[in-house]
């Protein structure tokens, strides 16, 4: 967070002073006019003195940023408070400050940083907003200074970078839920996975034959009757959401691109599945590298992870599908958002659905996101292949909303799976 080495240069005015001074001095010598020589020497000396003055050690500054709120949704404004602290023994100079930010956040903020006494602080603020999700660095800040005559320019960079996290759009998916997520017999599907090592402890009244070592004395004292601990292993629904991030498969750019639709859909689905009580796993190229999809995570953390999702090589998605197979071998709901690209992976993807469990497929007709008229035969072929394996599938084009696609695959009135 200390300042980087400064760059000190003569401004165009300063170089003009030096050039004019040299010409006047030479002309004065040639013509024999001492006054002209003195003027020339004065101009050169003034520029050199200004440059020497600019070489003085600058007061050390540190910078700290506070972003409110720390995470935002697309198009939501965030306020950034930048605090400069003078850690030196003398006052700092007057600077023109420029904060370096990503172009999607808007123009680079510029502001005047007043003179700061030793040990003092100065605070400035600005507002940023992004239409696209992602992690955006804030800073470092560059300080510019000129002498009173405008002959020299000093530029220094103060280290220290903040961050703004823009989450993907999460849209409500209504009250519908996938097969096996209801009550009663629907909860007895392979989507119910026992969590070994966890204990669900409840308190109940004492029955004849109960182990006295399980008596819960605080509850007994409170109730006035013997109470014992009942320890059961809970059964929890498990779900995995697979995101196809093959760069060669996606079309379009920005918020209207197919990949952004896929990321927003994945974020909305994990939020809805958590509401239904599922344990969640997210299979993406990023989670595979970080080994984070092997353990269940909450929807909030997964949405944060999706903010950094990006497209990658085809080989990486093959590895994602291979690793995801290990998570669903004991059953669980599978949700996949895929592109109609490289049909060689379709067999492995279709096989992720376990017998008796549900699988939901969202096939992106990616050409429509680039302006083509749909539907395309490639997307229909992927749909039919997954449907033949027992998946509930919908083809998504650029006009399909996420709630519409979710309502289609979770429609309980469907008679023929996959004929959508």
XYZ file of C-alpha atoms in Angstrom:
420
model
C 0.000 0.000 0.000
C 3.013 2.276 -0.177
C 3.608 4.532 -3.137
C 5.452 3.275 -6.176
C 8.444 5.207 -7.601
C 7.431 8.555 -8.991
C 7.783 9.637 -12.605
C 9.057 13.213 -12.913
C 9.083 14.950 -16.286
C 9.044 18.389 -17.792
C 5.697 19.450 -19.170
C 5.424 20.871 -22.715
C 5.607 24.310 -21.126
C 8.773 23.331 -19.238
C 10.412 21.964 -22.382
C 9.402 25.144 -24.159
C 11.120 27.202 -21.462
C 14.327 25.190 -21.873
C 14.263 25.416 -25.664
C 13.513 29.141 -25.678
C 16.170 29.791 -23.063
C 18.862 27.971 -25.043
C 17.945 29.828 -28.247
C 17.936 33.201 -26.483
C 21.249 32.511 -24.779
C 22.926 31.513 -28.047
C 21.421 34.460 -29.906
C 22.523 36.853 -27.192
C 26.072 35.572 -27.326
C 26.191 35.783 -31.130
C 24.640 39.257 -31.275
C 26.479 40.528 -28.199
C 23.361 41.368 -26.152
C 24.027 40.394 -22.543
C 20.424 41.084 -21.448
C 19.127 38.505 -23.907
C 21.682 36.009 -22.587
C 20.468 36.655 -19.027
C 16.833 36.096 -20.062
C 17.780 32.833 -21.750
C 19.739 31.614 -18.736
C 16.861 32.596 -16.455
C 14.360 30.558 -18.468
C 16.591 27.472 -18.440
C 17.387 27.893 -14.742
C 13.691 28.264 -13.846
C 12.813 24.968 -15.604
C 15.736 23.119 -14.014
C 14.924 24.469 -10.551
C 11.315 23.352 -10.954
C 12.517 19.876 -11.933
C 14.839 19.756 -8.917
C 11.968 20.873 -6.684
C 9.840 18.017 -8.047
C 12.525 15.505 -7.027
C 11.947 16.142 -3.352
C 10.858 12.989 -1.452
C 7.080 12.882 -1.275
C 5.169 12.238 1.932
C 4.217 8.524 2.089
C 0.506 7.844 1.650
C -1.588 4.737 2.221
C -5.058 4.115 0.867
C -7.980 2.039 2.100
C -11.293 1.454 0.331
C -14.710 0.674 1.793
C -17.388 -0.577 -0.617
C -21.056 -0.273 0.410
C -22.621 -2.729 -0.169
C -19.792 -5.206 -0.683
C -21.828 -7.282 -3.142
C -24.378 -5.931 -5.600
C -26.640 -7.173 -8.341
C -26.261 -5.995 -11.956
C -27.320 -2.353 -12.425
C -27.206 -1.771 -8.652
C -25.126 1.178 -7.463
C -22.283 0.802 -4.969
C -20.560 3.608 -3.079
C -16.787 3.478 -2.706
C -15.169 5.442 0.110
C -11.430 5.985 -0.370
C -9.418 7.013 2.704
C -5.900 8.443 2.261
C -3.600 8.497 5.286
C -0.364 10.489 5.478
C 2.070 8.254 7.380
C 5.010 10.627 6.988
C 6.403 13.408 9.168
C 5.486 16.292 6.922
C 2.456 17.399 4.981
C 1.691 16.006 1.548
C 1.157 18.099 -1.550
C -1.995 18.896 -3.450
C -2.747 16.126 -5.973
C -5.149 15.375 -8.766
C -6.135 11.734 -8.126
C -7.407 9.203 -10.656
C -8.812 5.819 -9.592
C -8.250 2.912 -11.944
C -11.446 0.872 -12.471
C -12.711 -1.574 -15.084
C -14.359 0.070 -18.065
C -17.691 -1.690 -17.370
C -17.929 0.277 -14.110
C -17.948 3.596 -15.962
C -15.453 6.400 -16.392
C -12.412 6.508 -14.154
C -13.199 8.676 -11.097
C -11.065 11.819 -10.822
C -10.930 14.061 -7.773
C -8.729 16.602 -6.032
C -6.790 15.302 -3.009
C -6.111 18.327 -0.755
C -2.958 18.889 1.222
C -2.827 16.416 4.118
C -0.981 17.083 7.363
C 1.350 14.506 8.890
C -0.718 11.707 10.388
C -3.896 13.145 8.875
C -6.489 11.516 6.645
C -8.594 12.593 3.692
C -11.729 10.851 2.422
C -13.206 10.953 -1.053
C -16.025 8.915 -2.532
C -17.478 7.879 -5.847
C -20.238 5.642 -7.194
C -19.874 2.660 -9.537
C -22.382 0.432 -11.291
C -22.017 -2.563 -13.586
C -24.444 -4.264 -15.935
C -22.369 -7.456 -15.884
C -21.570 -9.828 -13.041
C -17.963 -10.407 -12.022
C -15.190 -9.475 -9.628
C -13.884 -6.019 -10.403
C -10.714 -4.569 -8.860
C -10.852 -0.990 -7.614
C -7.535 0.809 -7.856
C -4.712 1.429 -7.603
C -4.979 5.199 -7.529
C -2.660 7.449 -9.527
C -1.696 10.883 -8.165
C -0.694 13.748 -10.460
C 1.041 16.939 -9.345
C 2.344 20.065 -11.126
C 4.421 22.938 -9.833
C 2.824 26.419 -9.596
C 4.325 27.437 -12.970
C 3.207 24.247 -14.750
C 6.757 23.386 -15.802
C 7.031 19.886 -14.301
C 4.711 16.946 -13.837
C 4.998 14.322 -11.100
C 3.035 11.069 -11.282
C 2.978 8.458 -8.513
C 0.874 5.360 -7.916
C -0.350 4.401 -4.453
C -0.721 0.649 -4.095
C -3.742 -0.990 -2.510
C -6.656 -2.478 -4.403
C -10.261 -3.006 -3.336
C -12.866 -5.209 -4.972
C -16.479 -4.996 -6.048
C -18.367 -8.268 -6.416
C -21.302 -8.159 -8.831
C -23.456 -11.265 -8.416
C -25.322 -12.965 -11.264
C -28.990 -12.162 -11.627
C -31.184 -14.394 -9.483
C -34.807 -14.559 -10.574
C -37.641 -16.120 -8.535
C -38.726 -19.490 -9.880
C -42.145 -19.575 -8.247
C -43.522 -22.418 -6.148
C -42.931 -25.277 -8.592
C -40.399 -27.956 -7.756
C -38.805 -30.917 -9.537
C -40.057 -34.496 -9.158
C -39.099 -36.068 -5.857
C -38.969 -32.737 -4.016
C -42.414 -33.033 -2.485
C -43.653 -34.649 0.688
C -44.774 -38.179 1.357
C -43.687 -40.984 -0.914
C -41.850 -38.604 -3.234
C -39.231 -38.137 -0.549
C -38.271 -41.809 -0.728
C -36.476 -41.563 -4.047
C -32.699 -41.946 -4.425
C -32.533 -38.155 -4.171
C -32.629 -38.700 -0.401
C -29.028 -39.284 0.601
C -27.959 -40.139 4.147
C -25.297 -37.854 5.499
C -22.843 -40.107 7.294
C -21.186 -38.495 10.255
C -24.070 -36.091 10.964
C -26.443 -36.464 13.862
C -29.914 -35.022 14.157
C -30.471 -34.756 17.907
C -33.989 -34.296 19.261
C -35.489 -34.529 22.744
C -38.408 -36.828 23.620
C -40.014 -38.323 26.691
C -38.487 -41.343 28.428
C -39.776 -44.794 27.431
C -39.263 -48.023 29.345
C -36.039 -49.629 28.203
C -34.332 -46.379 27.106
C -30.649 -46.085 27.917
C -30.324 -43.940 31.052
C -27.040 -42.575 29.693
C -29.101 -40.673 27.118
C -31.127 -38.770 29.732
C -31.060 -35.045 28.908
C -30.865 -33.514 32.378
C -31.463 -29.842 31.483
C -34.670 -30.765 29.608
C -35.655 -33.099 32.465
C -35.288 -30.293 35.009
C -37.252 -27.929 32.778
C -40.115 -30.319 32.012
C -40.292 -32.033 35.414
C -40.158 -35.494 33.753
C -37.461 -37.704 32.332
C -36.397 -36.630 28.846
C -33.883 -38.458 26.636
C -31.845 -37.605 23.567
C -32.951 -39.224 20.319
C -30.187 -39.411 17.739
C -31.125 -40.183 14.156
C -29.189 -39.917 10.973
C -31.000 -37.422 8.800
C -31.796 -38.071 5.177
C -31.231 -35.029 3.013
C -32.003 -34.467 -0.617
C -28.933 -34.009 -2.738
C -28.680 -32.055 -5.989
C -25.886 -31.191 -8.382
C -26.014 -28.371 -10.921
C -23.715 -28.767 -13.928
C -22.750 -25.682 -15.943
C -21.456 -26.072 -19.494
C -18.777 -23.414 -19.934
C -17.272 -24.503 -23.250
C -16.229 -21.354 -25.069
C -16.791 -22.984 -28.445
C -20.389 -23.791 -27.535
C -21.644 -20.379 -26.403
C -22.742 -17.482 -28.572
C -23.531 -13.832 -28.040
C -21.794 -11.348 -25.796
C -22.501 -9.352 -22.687
C -25.684 -9.708 -20.699
C -27.553 -10.984 -23.780
C -25.135 -13.868 -24.412
C -25.965 -17.534 -23.880
C -23.327 -17.962 -21.168
C -24.813 -15.191 -19.068
C -28.230 -16.840 -19.400
C -26.699 -20.107 -18.229
C -24.954 -18.541 -15.224
C -28.068 -16.658 -14.157
C -30.133 -19.833 -14.527
C -27.657 -21.819 -12.416
C -27.752 -19.167 -9.686
C -31.557 -19.068 -9.685
C -31.821 -22.859 -9.577
C -29.460 -23.332 -6.619
C -31.404 -20.706 -4.661
C -34.688 -22.490 -5.418
C -33.290 -25.934 -4.579
C -31.991 -24.698 -1.234
C -35.489 -23.431 -0.460
C -36.693 -26.988 -1.096
C -34.155 -28.419 1.356
C -31.576 -29.837 -1.045
C -27.904 -30.220 -0.299
C -26.183 -28.456 -3.175
C -23.169 -29.162 -5.350
C -22.082 -26.950 -8.229
C -19.984 -28.471 -11.013
C -18.123 -25.856 -13.039
C -14.613 -25.505 -14.405
C -13.781 -23.205 -11.470
C -15.123 -25.573 -8.816
C -13.226 -28.455 -10.392
C -9.924 -26.585 -10.204
C -10.583 -25.469 -6.614
C -12.062 -28.878 -5.608
C -15.022 -27.084 -4.034
C -17.889 -29.080 -5.554
C -16.928 -32.260 -3.663
C -18.536 -30.884 -0.494
C -22.053 -29.481 -0.227
C -22.305 -25.696 0.004
C -25.029 -23.165 0.643
C -26.751 -21.312 -2.161
C -25.286 -17.960 -1.077
C -21.731 -19.264 -1.468
C -22.527 -20.873 -4.805
C -24.004 -17.636 -6.145
C -20.815 -15.877 -5.053
C -18.767 -18.516 -6.878
C -20.849 -18.094 -10.035
C -19.964 -14.400 -10.104
C -16.488 -15.465 -11.270
C -17.597 -18.146 -13.722
C -16.016 -17.890 -17.153
C -15.862 -19.874 -20.378
C -13.034 -22.312 -20.968
C -11.739 -25.146 -23.129
C -13.848 -28.131 -24.215
C -11.538 -30.549 -22.406
C -12.306 -28.872 -19.078
C -16.033 -29.553 -19.408
C -15.296 -33.217 -20.065
C -13.399 -33.317 -16.780
C -16.291 -31.581 -15.013
C -18.746 -34.237 -16.221
C -16.360 -37.025 -15.195
C -15.976 -35.637 -11.665
C -19.704 -34.972 -11.362
C -20.394 -38.673 -11.983
C -18.681 -39.448 -8.679
C -21.122 -37.223 -6.801
C -24.284 -38.742 -8.230
C -23.367 -42.435 -8.131
C -25.494 -42.838 -4.976
C -28.408 -40.885 -6.405
C -29.571 -37.301 -6.382
C -31.217 -34.697 -8.568
C -29.132 -33.708 -11.589
C -29.598 -30.359 -13.308
C -27.476 -29.564 -16.364
C -27.333 -26.402 -18.471
C -25.603 -27.409 -21.689
C -24.890 -26.277 -25.238
C -25.488 -28.370 -28.394
C -21.775 -28.760 -29.045
C -19.480 -31.785 -29.210
C -21.971 -34.650 -29.063
C -19.239 -37.039 -27.891
C -19.952 -35.954 -24.311
C -23.683 -36.577 -24.552
C -23.427 -40.218 -23.519
C -21.515 -39.415 -20.330
C -23.848 -36.546 -19.535
C -27.008 -38.599 -20.097
C -25.658 -41.379 -17.865
C -25.508 -39.006 -14.887
C -29.173 -39.638 -14.189
C -29.464 -42.495 -11.695
C -32.352 -45.022 -11.772
C -35.395 -43.637 -9.964
C -33.949 -40.139 -9.704
C -34.903 -37.025 -11.647
C -32.703 -35.169 -14.097
C -33.459 -31.742 -15.547
C -31.822 -30.540 -18.746
C -31.668 -27.040 -20.214
C -30.330 -27.191 -23.773
C -29.279 -23.753 -24.984
C -30.012 -23.089 -28.630
C -26.966 -20.851 -28.653
C -27.198 -19.740 -32.280
C -30.368 -17.818 -31.433
C -28.363 -15.744 -28.956
C -26.260 -14.585 -31.906
C -29.295 -13.544 -33.934
C -30.063 -16.769 -35.798
C -33.614 -17.988 -36.218
C -34.427 -21.102 -34.228
C -34.929 -23.842 -33.493
C -31.735 -25.473 -34.734
C -31.470 -29.226 -35.364
C -28.408 -29.530 -33.119
C -30.339 -28.394 -30.036
C -33.235 -30.729 -30.876
C -30.834 -33.669 -31.221
C -29.353 -33.053 -27.777
C -32.836 -32.739 -26.317
C -33.914 -36.061 -27.813
C -30.760 -37.831 -26.629
C -31.239 -36.709 -23.034
C -34.965 -37.381 -23.153
C -34.279 -40.964 -24.246
C -32.217 -41.385 -21.070
C -35.144 -40.269 -18.898
C -34.309 -36.591 -18.544
C -36.915 -33.851 -18.465
C -35.547 -31.456 -21.080
C -36.358 -28.054 -22.501
C -34.721 -26.233 -25.401
C -33.908 -22.632 -24.515
C -33.605 -19.890 -27.104
C -32.799 -16.200 -26.719
C -36.445 -15.355 -26.007
C -36.957 -17.951 -23.274
C -36.958 -16.613 -19.727
C -35.471 -18.587 -16.861
C -38.834 -18.961 -15.022
C -40.427 -20.255 -18.243
C -37.730 -22.879 -18.731
C -37.909 -23.962 -15.068
C -41.708 -24.204 -15.155
C -41.459 -26.462 -18.213
C -39.032 -29.027 -16.791
C -40.749 -29.055 -13.386
C -44.270 -29.407 -14.814
C -45.815 -32.387 -13.041
C -48.551 -32.715 -15.647
C -46.126 -33.857 -18.318
C -46.928 -37.280 -19.661
C -43.980 -37.899 -21.941
C -40.617 -36.953 -20.542
C -38.483 -34.808 -22.788
C -41.012 -34.051 -25.505
C -40.755 -30.291 -24.984
